[in-house]
PDB file of C-alpha atoms in Angstrom:
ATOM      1  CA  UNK A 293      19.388  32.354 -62.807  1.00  0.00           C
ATOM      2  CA  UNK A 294      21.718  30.062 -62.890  1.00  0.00           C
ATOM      3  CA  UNK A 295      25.685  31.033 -63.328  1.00  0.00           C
ATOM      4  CA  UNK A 296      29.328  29.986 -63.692  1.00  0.00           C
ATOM      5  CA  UNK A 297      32.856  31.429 -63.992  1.00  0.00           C
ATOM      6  CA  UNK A 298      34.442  30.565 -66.858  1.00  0.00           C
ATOM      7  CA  UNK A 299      38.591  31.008 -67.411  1.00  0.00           C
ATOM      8  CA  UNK A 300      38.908  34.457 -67.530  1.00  0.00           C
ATOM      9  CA  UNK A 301      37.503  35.037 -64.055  1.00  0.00           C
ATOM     10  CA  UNK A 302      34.505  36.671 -65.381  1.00  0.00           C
ATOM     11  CA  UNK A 303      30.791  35.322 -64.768  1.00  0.00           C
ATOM     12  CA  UNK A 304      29.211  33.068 -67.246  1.00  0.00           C
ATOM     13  CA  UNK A 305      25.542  33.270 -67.410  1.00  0.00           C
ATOM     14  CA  UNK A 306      23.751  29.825 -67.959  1.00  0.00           C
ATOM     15  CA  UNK A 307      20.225  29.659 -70.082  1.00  0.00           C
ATOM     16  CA  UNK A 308      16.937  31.118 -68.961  1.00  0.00           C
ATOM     17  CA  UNK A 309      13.884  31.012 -70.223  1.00  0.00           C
ATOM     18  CA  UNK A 310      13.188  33.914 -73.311  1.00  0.00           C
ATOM     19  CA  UNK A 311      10.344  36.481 -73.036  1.00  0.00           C
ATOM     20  CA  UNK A 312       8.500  34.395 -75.841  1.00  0.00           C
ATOM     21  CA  UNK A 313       8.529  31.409 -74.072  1.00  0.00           C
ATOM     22  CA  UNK A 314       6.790  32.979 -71.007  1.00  0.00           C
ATOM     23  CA  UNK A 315       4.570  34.669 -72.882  1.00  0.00           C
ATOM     24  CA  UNK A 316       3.424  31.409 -74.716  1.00  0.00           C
ATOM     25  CA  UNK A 317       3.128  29.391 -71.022  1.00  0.00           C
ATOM     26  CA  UNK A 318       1.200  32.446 -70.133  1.00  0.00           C
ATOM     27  CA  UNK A 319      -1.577  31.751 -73.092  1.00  0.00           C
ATOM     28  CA  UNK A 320      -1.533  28.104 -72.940  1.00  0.00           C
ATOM     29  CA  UNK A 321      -2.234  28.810 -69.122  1.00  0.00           C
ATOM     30  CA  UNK A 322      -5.097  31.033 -69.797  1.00  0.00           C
ATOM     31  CA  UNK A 323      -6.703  29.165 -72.215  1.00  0.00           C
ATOM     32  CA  UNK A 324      -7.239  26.171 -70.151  1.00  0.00           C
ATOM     33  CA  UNK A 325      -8.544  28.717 -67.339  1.00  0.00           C
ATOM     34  CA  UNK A 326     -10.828  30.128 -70.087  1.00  0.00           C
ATOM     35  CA  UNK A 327     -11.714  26.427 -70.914  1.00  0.00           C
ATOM     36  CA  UNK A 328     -12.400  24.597 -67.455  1.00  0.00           C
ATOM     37  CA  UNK A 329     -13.590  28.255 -65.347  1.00  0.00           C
ATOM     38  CA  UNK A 330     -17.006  28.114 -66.778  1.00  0.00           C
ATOM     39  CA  UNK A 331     -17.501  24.370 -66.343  1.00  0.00           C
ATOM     40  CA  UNK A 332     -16.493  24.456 -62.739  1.00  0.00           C
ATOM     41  CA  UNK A 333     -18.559  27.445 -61.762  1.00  0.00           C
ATOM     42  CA  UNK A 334     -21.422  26.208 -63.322  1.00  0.00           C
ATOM     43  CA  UNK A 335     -21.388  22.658 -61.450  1.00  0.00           C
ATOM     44  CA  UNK A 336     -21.622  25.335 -58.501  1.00  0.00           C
ATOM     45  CA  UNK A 337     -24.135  26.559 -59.663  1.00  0.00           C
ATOM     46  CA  UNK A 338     -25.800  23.189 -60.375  1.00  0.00           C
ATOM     47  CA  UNK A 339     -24.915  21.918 -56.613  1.00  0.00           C
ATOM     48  CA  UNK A 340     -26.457  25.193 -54.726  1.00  0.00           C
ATOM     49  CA  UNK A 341     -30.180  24.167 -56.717  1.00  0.00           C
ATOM     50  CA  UNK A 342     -29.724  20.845 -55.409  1.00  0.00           C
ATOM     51  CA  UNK A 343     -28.906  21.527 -52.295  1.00  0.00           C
ATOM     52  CA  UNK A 344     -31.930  24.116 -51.885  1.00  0.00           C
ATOM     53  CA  UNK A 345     -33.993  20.811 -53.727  1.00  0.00           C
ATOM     54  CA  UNK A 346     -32.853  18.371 -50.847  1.00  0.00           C
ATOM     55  CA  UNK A 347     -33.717  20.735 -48.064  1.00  0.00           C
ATOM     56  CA  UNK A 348     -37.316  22.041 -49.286  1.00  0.00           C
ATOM     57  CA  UNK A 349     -37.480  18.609 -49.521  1.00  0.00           C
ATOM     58  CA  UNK A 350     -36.348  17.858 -45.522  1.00  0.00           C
ATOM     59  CA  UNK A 351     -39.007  20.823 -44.723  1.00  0.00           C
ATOM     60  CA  UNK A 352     -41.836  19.033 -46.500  1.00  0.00           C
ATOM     61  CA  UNK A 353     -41.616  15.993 -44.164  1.00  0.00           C
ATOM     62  CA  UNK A 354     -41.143  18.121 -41.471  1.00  0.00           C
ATOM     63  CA  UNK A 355     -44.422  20.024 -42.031  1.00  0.00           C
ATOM     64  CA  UNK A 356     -46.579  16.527 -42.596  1.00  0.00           C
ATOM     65  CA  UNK A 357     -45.112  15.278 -39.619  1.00  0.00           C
ATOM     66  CA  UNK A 358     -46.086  18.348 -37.767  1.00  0.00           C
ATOM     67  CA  UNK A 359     -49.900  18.310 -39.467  1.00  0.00           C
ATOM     68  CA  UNK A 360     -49.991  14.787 -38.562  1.00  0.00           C
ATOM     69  CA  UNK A 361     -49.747  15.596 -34.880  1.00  0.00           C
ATOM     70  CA  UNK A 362     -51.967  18.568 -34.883  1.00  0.00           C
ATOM     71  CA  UNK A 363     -53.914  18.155 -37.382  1.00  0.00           C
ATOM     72  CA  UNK A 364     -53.051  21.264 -39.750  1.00  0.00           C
ATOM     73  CA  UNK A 365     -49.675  22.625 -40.805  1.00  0.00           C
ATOM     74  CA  UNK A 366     -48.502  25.590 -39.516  1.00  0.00           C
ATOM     75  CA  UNK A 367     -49.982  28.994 -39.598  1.00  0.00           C
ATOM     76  CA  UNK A 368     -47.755  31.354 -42.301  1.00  0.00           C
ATOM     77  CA  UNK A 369     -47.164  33.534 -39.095  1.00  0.00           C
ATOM     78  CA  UNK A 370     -45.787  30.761 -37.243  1.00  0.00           C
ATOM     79  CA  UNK A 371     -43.356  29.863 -40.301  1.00  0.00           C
ATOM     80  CA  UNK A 372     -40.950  27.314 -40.250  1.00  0.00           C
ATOM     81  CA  UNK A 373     -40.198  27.842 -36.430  1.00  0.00           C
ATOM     82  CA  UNK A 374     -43.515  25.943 -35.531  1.00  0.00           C
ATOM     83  CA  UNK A 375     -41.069  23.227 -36.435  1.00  0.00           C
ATOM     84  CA  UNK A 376     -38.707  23.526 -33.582  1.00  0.00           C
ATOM     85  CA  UNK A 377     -40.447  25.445 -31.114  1.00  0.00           C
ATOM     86  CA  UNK A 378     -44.147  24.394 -29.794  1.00  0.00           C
ATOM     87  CA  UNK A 379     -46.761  27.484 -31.188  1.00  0.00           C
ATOM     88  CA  UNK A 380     -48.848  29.175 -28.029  1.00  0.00           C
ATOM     89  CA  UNK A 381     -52.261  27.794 -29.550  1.00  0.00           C
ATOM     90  CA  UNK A 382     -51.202  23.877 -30.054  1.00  0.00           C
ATOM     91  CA  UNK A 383     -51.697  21.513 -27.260  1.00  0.00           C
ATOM     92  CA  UNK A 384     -51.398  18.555 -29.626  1.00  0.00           C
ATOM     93  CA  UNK A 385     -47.501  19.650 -30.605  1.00  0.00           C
ATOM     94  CA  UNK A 386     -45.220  16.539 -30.443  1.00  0.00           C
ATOM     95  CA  UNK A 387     -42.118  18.154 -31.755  1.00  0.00           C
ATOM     96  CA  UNK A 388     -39.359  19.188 -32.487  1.00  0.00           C
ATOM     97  CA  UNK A 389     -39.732  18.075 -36.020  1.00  0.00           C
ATOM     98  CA  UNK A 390     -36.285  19.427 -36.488  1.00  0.00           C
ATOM     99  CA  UNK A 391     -33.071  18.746 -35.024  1.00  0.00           C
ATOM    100  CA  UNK A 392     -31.928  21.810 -35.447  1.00  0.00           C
ATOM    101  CA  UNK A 393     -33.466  25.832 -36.933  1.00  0.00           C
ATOM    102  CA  UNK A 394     -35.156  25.755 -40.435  1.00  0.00           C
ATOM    103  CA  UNK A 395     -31.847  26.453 -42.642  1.00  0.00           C
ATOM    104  CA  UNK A 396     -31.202  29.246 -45.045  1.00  0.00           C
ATOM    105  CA  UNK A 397     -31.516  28.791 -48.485  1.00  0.00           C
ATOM    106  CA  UNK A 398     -28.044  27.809 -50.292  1.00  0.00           C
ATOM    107  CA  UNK A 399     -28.132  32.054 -50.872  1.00  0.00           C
ATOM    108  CA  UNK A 400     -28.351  32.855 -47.108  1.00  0.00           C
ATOM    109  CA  UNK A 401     -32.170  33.576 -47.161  1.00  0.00           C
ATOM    110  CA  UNK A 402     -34.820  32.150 -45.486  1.00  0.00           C
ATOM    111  CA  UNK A 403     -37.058  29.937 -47.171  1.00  0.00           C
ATOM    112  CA  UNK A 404     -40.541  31.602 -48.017  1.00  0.00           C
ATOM    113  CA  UNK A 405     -43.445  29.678 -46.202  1.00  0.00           C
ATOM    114  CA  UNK A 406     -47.298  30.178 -47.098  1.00  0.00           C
ATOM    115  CA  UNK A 407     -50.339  28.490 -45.593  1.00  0.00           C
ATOM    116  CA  UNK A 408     -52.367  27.626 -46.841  1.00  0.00           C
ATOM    117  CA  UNK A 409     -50.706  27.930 -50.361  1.00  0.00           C
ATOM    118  CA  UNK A 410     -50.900  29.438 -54.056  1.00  0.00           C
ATOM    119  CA  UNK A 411     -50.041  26.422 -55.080  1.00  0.00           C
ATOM    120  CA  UNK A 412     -50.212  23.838 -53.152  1.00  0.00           C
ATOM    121  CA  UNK A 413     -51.556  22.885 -49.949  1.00  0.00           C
ATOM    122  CA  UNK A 414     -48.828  25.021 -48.563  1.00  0.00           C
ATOM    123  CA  UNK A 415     -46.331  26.645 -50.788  1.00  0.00           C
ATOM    124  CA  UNK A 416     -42.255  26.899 -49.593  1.00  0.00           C
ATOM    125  CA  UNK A 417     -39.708  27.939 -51.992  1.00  0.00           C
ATOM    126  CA  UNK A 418     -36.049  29.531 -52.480  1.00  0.00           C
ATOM    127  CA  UNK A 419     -36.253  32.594 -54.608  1.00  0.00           C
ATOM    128  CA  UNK A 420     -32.812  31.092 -56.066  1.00  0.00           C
ATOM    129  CA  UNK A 421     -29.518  32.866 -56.820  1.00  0.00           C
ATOM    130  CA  UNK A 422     -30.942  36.566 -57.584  1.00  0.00           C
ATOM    131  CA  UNK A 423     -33.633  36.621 -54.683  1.00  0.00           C
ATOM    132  CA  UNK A 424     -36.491  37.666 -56.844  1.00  0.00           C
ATOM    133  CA  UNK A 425     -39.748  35.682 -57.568  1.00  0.00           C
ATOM    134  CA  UNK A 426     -39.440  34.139 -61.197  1.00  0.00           C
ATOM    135  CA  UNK A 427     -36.529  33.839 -63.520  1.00  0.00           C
ATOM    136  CA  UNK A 428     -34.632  31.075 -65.257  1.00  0.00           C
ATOM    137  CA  UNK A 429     -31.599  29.290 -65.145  1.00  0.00           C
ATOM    138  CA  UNK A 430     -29.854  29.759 -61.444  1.00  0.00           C
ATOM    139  CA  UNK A 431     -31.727  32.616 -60.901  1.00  0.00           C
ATOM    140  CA  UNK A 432     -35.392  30.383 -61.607  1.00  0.00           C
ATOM    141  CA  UNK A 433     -37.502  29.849 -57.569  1.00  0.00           C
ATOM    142  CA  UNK A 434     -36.657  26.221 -56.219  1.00  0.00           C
ATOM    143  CA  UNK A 435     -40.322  25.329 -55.003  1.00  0.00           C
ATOM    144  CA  UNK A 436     -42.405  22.657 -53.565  1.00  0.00           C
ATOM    145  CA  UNK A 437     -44.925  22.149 -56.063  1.00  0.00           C
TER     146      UNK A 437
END
């Protein structure tokens, strides 16, 4: 606060803001958080499905590349690590076919592998946001087929 000292010695306070006027900067502040909040989170949202879309996606090529130099994709047993590390029962292995471990889904899960598949030849999916098998929205699987 800002203050002065007028002629009579005594201290002259100079002007602050009221109670009113930080109370409206205080609404105007919370309704733009109320405004732009959900439209940020949900572009989260948005960019954790994608990301779980581009890496089923970087799995998939792993796995034909892997049945293209054995002849069959991976056992479910073996998993995803058939990817990095050579199986006991595969002479034909040519790998790695990744640089690096399978990665987690954007949730910190593993990705669920099947083989032969439900759906599909072989079936790999994220069990999305909530970690269950179904729902909608964020919480819907991220699959391969």
């Amino acid at each position: 606060m800002l203050h002065q000292w007028n002629k009579h010695g005594q201290i002259k306070f100079g002007r602050g803001f009221t109670l009113l006027e930080l109370l409206v900067v205080m609404v105007i502040i919370g309704l733009l958080a109320a405004y732009v909040g959900p439209k940020y989170f949900s572009q989260v949202g948005k960019s954790e499905i994608k990301m779980a879309q581009a890496q089923i996606d970087a799995l998939e090529k792993a796995l034909h590349q892997y049945r293209l130099d054995v002849g069959h994709y991976p056992s479910t047993e073996s998993g995803l690590t058939a990817l990095i590390a050579q199986p006991n029962n595969e002479p034909r292995w040519q790998g790695p076919y990744l640089s690096k471990a399978p990665p987690q889904d954007p949730w910190g899960r593993p990705y669920v592998y099947k083989y032969p598949g439900d759906n599909s030849e072989f079936d790999l999916f994220s069990m999305g946001r909530d970690g269950q098998i179904g729902g909608e929205g964020e919480a819907a699987d991220i699959t391969n087929w």
